[in-house]
Tab-separated table of N, CA and C in Angstrom:
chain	number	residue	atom	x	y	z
A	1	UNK	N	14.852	5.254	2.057
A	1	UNK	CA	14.793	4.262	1.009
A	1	UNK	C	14.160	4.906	-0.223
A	2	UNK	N	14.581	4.733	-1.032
A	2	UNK	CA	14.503	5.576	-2.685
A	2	UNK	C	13.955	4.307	-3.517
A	3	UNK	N	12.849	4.438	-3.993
A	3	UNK	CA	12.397	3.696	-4.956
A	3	UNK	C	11.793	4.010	-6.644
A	4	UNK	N	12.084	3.668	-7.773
A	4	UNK	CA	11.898	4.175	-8.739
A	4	UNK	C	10.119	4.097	-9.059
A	5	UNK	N	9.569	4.835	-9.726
A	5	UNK	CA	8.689	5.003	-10.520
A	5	UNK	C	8.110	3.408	-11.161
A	6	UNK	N	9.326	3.082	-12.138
A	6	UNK	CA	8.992	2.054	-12.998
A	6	UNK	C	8.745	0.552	-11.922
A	7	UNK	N	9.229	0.475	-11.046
A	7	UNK	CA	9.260	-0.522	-10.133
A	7	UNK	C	7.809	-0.542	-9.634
A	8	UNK	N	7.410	0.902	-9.360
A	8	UNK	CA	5.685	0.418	-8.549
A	8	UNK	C	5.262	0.051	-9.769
A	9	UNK	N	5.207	0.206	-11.141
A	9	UNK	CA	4.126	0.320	-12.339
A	9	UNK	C	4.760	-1.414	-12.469
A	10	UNK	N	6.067	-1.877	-12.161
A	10	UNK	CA	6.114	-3.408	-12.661
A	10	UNK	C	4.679	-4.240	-11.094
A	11	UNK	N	5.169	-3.906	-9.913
A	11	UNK	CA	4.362	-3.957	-9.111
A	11	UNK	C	3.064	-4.089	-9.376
A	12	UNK	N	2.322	-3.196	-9.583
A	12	UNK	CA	1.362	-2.654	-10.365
A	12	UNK	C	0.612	-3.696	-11.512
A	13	UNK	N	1.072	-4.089	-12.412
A	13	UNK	CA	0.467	-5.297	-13.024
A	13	UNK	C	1.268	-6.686	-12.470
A	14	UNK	N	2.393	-6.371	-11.774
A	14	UNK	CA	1.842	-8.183	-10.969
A	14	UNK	C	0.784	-8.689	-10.593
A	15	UNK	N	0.331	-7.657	-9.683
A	15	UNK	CA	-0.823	-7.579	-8.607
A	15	UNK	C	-2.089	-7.993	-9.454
A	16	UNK	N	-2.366	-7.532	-10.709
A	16	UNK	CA	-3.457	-7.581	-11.256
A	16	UNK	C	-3.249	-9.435	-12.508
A	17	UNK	N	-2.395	-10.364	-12.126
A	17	UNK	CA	-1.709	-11.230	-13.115
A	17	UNK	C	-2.172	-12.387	-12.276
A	18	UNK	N	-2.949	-13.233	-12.799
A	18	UNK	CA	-3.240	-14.763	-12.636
A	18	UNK	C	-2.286	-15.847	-11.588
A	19	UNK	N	-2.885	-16.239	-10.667
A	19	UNK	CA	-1.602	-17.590	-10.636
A	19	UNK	C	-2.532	-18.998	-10.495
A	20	UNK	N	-2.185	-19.672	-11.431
A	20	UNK	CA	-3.456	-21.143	-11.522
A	20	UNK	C	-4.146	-21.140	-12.842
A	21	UNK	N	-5.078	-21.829	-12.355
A	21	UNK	CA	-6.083	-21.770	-13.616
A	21	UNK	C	-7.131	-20.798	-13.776
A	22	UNK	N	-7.597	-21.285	-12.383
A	22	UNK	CA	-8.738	-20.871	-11.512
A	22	UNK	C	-8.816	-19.070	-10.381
A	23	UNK	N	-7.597	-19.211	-10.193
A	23	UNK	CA	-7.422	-18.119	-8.902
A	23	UNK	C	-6.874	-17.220	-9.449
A	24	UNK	N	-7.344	-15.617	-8.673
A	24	UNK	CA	-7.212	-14.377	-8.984
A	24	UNK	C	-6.603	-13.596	-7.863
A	25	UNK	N	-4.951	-13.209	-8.006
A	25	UNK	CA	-4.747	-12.315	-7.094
A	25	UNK	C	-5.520	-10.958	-7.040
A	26	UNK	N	-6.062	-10.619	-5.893
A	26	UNK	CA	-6.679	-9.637	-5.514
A	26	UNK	C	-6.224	-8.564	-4.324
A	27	UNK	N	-6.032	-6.969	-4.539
A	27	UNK	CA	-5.236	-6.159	-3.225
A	27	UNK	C	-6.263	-5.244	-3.416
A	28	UNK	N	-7.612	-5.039	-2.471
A	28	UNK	CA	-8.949	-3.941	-2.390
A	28	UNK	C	-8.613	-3.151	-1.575
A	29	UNK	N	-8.401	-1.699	-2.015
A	29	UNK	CA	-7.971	-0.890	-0.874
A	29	UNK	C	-9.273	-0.773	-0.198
A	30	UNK	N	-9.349	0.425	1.060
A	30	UNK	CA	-11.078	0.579	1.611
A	30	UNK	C	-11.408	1.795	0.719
A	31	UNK	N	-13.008	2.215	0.948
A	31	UNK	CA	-13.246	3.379	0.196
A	31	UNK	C	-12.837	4.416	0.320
A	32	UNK	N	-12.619	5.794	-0.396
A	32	UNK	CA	-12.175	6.603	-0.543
A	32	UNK	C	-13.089	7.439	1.115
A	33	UNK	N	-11.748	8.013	1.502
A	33	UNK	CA	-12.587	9.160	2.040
A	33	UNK	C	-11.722	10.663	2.147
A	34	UNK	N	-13.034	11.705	2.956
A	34	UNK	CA	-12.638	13.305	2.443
A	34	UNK	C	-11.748	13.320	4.027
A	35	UNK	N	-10.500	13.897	4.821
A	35	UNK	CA	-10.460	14.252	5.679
A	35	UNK	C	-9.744	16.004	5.932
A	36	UNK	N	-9.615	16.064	6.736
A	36	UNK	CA	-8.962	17.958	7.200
A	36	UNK	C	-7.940	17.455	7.746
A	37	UNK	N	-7.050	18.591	7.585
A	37	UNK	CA	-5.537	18.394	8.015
A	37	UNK	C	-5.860	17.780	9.485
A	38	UNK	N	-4.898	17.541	9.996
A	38	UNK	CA	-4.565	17.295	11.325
A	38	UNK	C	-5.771	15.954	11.770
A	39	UNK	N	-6.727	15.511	10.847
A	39	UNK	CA	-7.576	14.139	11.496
A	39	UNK	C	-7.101	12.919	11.155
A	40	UNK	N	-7.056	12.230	11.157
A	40	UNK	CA	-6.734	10.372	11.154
A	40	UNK	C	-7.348	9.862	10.885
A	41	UNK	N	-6.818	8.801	9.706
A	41	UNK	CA	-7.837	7.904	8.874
A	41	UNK	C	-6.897	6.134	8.970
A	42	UNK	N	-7.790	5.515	9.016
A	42	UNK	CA	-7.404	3.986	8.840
A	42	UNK	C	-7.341	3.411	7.580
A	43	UNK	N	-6.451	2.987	6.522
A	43	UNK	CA	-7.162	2.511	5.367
A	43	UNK	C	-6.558	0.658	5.320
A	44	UNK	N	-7.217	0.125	4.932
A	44	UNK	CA	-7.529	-1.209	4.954
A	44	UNK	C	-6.972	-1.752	3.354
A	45	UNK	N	-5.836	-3.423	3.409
A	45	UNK	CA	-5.871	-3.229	1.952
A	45	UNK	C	-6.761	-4.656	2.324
A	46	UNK	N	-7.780	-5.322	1.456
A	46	UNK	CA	-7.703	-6.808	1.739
A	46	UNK	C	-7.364	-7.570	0.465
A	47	UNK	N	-7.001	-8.576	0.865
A	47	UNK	CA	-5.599	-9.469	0.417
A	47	UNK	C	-6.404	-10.866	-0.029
A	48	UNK	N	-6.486	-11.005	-1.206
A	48	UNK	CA	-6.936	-12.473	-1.786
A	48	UNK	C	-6.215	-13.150	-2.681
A	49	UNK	N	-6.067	-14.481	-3.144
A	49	UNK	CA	-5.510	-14.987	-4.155
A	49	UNK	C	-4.025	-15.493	-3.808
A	50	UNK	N	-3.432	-15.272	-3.068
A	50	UNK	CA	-2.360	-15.659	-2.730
A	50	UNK	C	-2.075	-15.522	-1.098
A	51	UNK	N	-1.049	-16.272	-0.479
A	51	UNK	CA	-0.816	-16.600	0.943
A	51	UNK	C	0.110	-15.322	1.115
A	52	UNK	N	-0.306	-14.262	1.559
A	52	UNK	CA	-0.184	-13.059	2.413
A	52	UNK	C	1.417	-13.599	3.128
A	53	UNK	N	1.225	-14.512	4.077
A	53	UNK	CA	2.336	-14.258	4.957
A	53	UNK	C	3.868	-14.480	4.049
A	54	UNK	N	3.590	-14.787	2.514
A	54	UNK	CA	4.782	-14.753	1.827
A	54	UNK	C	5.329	-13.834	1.561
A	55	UNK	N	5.087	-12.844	1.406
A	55	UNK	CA	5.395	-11.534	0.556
A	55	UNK	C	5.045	-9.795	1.493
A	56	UNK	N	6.025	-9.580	1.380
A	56	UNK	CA	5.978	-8.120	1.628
A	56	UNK	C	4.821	-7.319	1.096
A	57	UNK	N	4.466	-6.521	1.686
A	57	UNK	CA	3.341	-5.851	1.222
A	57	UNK	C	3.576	-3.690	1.192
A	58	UNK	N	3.415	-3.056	0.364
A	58	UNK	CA	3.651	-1.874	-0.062
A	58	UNK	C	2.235	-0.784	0.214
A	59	UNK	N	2.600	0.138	0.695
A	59	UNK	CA	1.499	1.237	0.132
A	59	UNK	C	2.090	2.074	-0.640
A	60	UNK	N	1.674	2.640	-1.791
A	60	UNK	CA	1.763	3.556	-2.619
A	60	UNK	C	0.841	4.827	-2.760
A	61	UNK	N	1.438	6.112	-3.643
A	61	UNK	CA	0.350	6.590	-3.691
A	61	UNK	C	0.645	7.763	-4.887
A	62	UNK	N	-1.019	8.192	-4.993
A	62	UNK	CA	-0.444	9.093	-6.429
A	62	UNK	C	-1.416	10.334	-5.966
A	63	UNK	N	-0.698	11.381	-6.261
A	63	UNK	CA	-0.951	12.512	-5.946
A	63	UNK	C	-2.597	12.876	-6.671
A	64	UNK	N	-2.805	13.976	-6.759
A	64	UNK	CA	-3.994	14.291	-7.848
A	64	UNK	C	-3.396	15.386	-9.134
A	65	UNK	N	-4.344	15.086	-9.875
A	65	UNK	CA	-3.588	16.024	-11.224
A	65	UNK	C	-2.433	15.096	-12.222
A	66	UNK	N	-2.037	13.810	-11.462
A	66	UNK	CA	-0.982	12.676	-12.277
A	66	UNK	C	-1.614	12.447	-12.668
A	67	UNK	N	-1.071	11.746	-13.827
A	67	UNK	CA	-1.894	10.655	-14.824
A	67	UNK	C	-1.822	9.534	-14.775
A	68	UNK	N	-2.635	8.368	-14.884
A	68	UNK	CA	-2.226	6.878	-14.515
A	68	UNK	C	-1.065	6.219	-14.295
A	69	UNK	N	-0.311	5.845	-13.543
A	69	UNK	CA	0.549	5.172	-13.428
A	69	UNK	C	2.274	6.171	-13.614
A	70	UNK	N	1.461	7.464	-13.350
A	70	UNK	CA	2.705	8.620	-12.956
A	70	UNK	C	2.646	8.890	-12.122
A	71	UNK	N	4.093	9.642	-11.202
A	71	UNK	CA	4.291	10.374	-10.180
A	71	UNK	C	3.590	9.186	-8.780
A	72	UNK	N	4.045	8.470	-9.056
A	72	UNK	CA	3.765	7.173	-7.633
A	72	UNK	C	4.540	7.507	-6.680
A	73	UNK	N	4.326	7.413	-5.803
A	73	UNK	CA	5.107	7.679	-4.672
A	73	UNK	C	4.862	6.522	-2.999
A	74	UNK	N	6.285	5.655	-3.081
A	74	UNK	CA	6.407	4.902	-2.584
A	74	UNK	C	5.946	5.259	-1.048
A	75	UNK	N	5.157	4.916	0.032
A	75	UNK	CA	4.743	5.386	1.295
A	75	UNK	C	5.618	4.206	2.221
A	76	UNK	N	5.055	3.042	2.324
A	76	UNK	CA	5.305	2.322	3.598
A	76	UNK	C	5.853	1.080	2.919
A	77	UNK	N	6.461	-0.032	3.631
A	77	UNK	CA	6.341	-1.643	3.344
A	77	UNK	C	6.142	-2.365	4.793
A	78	UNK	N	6.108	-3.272	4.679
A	78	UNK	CA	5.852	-4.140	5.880
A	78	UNK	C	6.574	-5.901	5.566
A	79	UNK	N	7.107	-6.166	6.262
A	79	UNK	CA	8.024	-7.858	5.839
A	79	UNK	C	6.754	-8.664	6.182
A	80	UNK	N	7.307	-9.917	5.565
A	80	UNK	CA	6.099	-10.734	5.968
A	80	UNK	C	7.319	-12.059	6.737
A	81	UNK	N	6.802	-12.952	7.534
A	81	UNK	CA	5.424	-13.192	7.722
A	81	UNK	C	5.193	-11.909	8.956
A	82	UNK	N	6.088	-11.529	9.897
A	82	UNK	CA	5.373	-11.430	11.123
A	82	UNK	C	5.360	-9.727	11.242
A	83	UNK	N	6.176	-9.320	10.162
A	83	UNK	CA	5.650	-7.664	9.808
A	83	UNK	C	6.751	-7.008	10.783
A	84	UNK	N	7.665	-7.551	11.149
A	84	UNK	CA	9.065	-7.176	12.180
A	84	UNK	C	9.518	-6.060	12.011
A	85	UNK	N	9.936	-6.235	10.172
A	85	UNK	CA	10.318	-5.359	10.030
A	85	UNK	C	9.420	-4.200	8.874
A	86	UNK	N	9.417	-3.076	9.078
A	86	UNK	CA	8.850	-1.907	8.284
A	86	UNK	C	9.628	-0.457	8.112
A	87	UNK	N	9.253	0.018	6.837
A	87	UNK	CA	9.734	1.259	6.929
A	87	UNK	C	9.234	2.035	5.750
A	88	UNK	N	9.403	3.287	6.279
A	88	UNK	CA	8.458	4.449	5.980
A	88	UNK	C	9.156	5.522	5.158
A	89	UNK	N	8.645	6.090	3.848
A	89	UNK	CA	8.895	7.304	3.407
A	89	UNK	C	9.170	8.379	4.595
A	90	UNK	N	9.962	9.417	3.679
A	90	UNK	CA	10.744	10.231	5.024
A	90	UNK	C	9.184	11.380	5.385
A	91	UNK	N	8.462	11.272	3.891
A	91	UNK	CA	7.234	12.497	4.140
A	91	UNK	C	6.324	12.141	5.145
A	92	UNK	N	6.421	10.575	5.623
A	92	UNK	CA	4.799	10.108	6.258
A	92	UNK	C	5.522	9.698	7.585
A	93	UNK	N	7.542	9.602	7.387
A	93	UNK	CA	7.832	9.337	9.043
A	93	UNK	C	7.074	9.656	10.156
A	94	UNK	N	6.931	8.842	11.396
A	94	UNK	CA	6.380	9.425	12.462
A	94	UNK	C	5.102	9.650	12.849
A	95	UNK	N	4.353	9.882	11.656
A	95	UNK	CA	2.527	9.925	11.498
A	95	UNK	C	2.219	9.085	10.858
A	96	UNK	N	2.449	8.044	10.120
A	96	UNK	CA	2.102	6.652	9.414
A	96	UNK	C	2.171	5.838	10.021
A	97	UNK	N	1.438	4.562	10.658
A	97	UNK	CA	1.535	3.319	10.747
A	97	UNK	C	0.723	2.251	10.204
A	98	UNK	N	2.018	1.239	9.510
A	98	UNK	CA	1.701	0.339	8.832
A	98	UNK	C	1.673	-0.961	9.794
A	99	UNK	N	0.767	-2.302	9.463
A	99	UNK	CA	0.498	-3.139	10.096
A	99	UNK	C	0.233	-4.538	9.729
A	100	UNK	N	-0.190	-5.438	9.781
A	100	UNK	CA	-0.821	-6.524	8.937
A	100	UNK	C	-1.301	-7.569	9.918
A	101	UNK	N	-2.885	-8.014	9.417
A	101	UNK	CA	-3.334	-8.809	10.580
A	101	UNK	C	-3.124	-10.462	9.327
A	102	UNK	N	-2.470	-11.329	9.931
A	102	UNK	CA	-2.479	-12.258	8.859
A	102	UNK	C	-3.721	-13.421	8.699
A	103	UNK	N	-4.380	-13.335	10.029
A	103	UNK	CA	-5.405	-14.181	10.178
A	103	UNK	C	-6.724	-13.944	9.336
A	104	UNK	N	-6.589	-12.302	9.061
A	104	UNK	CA	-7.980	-12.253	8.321
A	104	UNK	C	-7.614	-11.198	7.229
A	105	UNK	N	-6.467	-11.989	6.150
A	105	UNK	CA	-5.612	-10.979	5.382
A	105	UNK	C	-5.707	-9.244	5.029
A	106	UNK	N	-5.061	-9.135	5.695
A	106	UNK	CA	-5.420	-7.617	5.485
A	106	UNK	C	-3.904	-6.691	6.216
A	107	UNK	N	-3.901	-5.691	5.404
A	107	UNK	CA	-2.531	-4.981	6.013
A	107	UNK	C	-3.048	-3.716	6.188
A	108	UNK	N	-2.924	-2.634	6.910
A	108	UNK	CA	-2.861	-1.710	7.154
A	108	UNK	C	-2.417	-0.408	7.527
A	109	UNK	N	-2.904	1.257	7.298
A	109	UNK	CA	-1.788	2.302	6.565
A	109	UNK	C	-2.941	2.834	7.728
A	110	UNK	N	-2.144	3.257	8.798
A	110	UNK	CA	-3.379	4.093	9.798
A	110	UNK	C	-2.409	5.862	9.925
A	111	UNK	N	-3.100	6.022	9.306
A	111	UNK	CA	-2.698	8.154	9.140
A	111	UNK	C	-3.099	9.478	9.799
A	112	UNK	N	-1.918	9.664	10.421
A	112	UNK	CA	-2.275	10.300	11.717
A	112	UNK	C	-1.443	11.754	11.433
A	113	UNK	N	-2.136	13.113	11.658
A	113	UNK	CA	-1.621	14.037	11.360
A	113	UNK	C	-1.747	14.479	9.945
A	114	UNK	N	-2.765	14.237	9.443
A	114	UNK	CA	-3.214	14.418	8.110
A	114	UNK	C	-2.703	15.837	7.641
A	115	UNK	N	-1.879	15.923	6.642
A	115	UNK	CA	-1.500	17.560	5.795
A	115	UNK	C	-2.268	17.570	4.523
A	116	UNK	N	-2.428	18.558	3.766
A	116	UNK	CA	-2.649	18.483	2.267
A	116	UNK	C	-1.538	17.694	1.290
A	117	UNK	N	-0.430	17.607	1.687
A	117	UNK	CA	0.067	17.041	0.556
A	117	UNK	C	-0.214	15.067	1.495
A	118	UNK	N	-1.098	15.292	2.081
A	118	UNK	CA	-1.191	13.531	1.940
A	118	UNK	C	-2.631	13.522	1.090
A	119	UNK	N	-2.657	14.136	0.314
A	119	UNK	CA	-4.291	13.977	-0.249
A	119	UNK	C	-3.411	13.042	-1.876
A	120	UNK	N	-3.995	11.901	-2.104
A	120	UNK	CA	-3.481	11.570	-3.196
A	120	UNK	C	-5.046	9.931	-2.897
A	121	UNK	N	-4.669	9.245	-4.268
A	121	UNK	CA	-5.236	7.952	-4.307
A	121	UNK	C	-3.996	6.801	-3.712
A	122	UNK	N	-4.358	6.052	-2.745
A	122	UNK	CA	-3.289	5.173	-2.035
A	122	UNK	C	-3.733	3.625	-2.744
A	123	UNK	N	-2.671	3.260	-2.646
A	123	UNK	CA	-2.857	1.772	-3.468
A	123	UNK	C	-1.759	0.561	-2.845
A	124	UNK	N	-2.013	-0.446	-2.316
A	124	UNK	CA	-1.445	-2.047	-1.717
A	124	UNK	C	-1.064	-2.061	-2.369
A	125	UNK	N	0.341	-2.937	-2.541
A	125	UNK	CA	0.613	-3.368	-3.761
A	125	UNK	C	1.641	-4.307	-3.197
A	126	UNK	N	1.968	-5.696	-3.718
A	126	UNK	CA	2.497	-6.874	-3.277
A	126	UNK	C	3.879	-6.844	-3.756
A	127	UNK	N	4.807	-7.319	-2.803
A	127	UNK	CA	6.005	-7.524	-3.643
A	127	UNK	C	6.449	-8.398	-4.627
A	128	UNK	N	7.100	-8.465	-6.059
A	128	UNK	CA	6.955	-9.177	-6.728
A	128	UNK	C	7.544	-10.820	-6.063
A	129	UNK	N	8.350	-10.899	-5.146
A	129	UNK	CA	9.382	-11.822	-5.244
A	129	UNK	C	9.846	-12.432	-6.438
């Protein structure tokens, strides 16, 4: 699955865009961490402001050395509500799994087989519908 550039950056300020008067969509990835090739990391997005089980949910990610909102690179999605269906960039096939617990909003990118080119900043990001 091939996804453009400009599509995560429309993505990208959905996520950060009002719905109400009052309420603030919110997607917190977990904190950054350092790992070595070949170890496994869990990263956590949590999910506020809107009902999760509507919308598909994305990981993204940007290498180091890009500049804001360049060189994104589409990783995982997950369907909602029950997360049936998913699928994966061809770079993270096989060592990525994506997940989503809906009870205590939160989706998850668990990374297994860590290389150097997975070193980038990873980012949730909601589907527009």
């Amino acid at each position: 699955m091939e996804w453009k550039n400009t599509w995560f950056l429309l993505i990208m300020i959905n996520i950060s865009m009002t719905t109400g008067v009052w309420s603030e969509i919110r997607l917190e990835q977990s904190p950054s961490e350092v790992k070595r090739p070949g170890e496994t990391v869990k990263m956590s997005c949590i999910i506020s402001g809107f009902d999760m089980t509507s919308y598909y949910i994305h990981w993204i990610r940007q290498k180091p050395g890009r500049a804001e909102g360049k060189g994104l690179e589409w990783v995982s999605f997950i369907s909602a509500p029950s997360g049936s269906t998913k699928s994966y960039s061809t770079s993270v096939k096989n060592r990525f799994t994506i997940s989503r617990d809906n009870d205590v909003d939160q989706v998850y990118l668990h990374m297994n087989s860590l290389t150097a080119e997975d070193s980038a900043v990873y980012y949730c990001a909601r589907d527009p519908q």
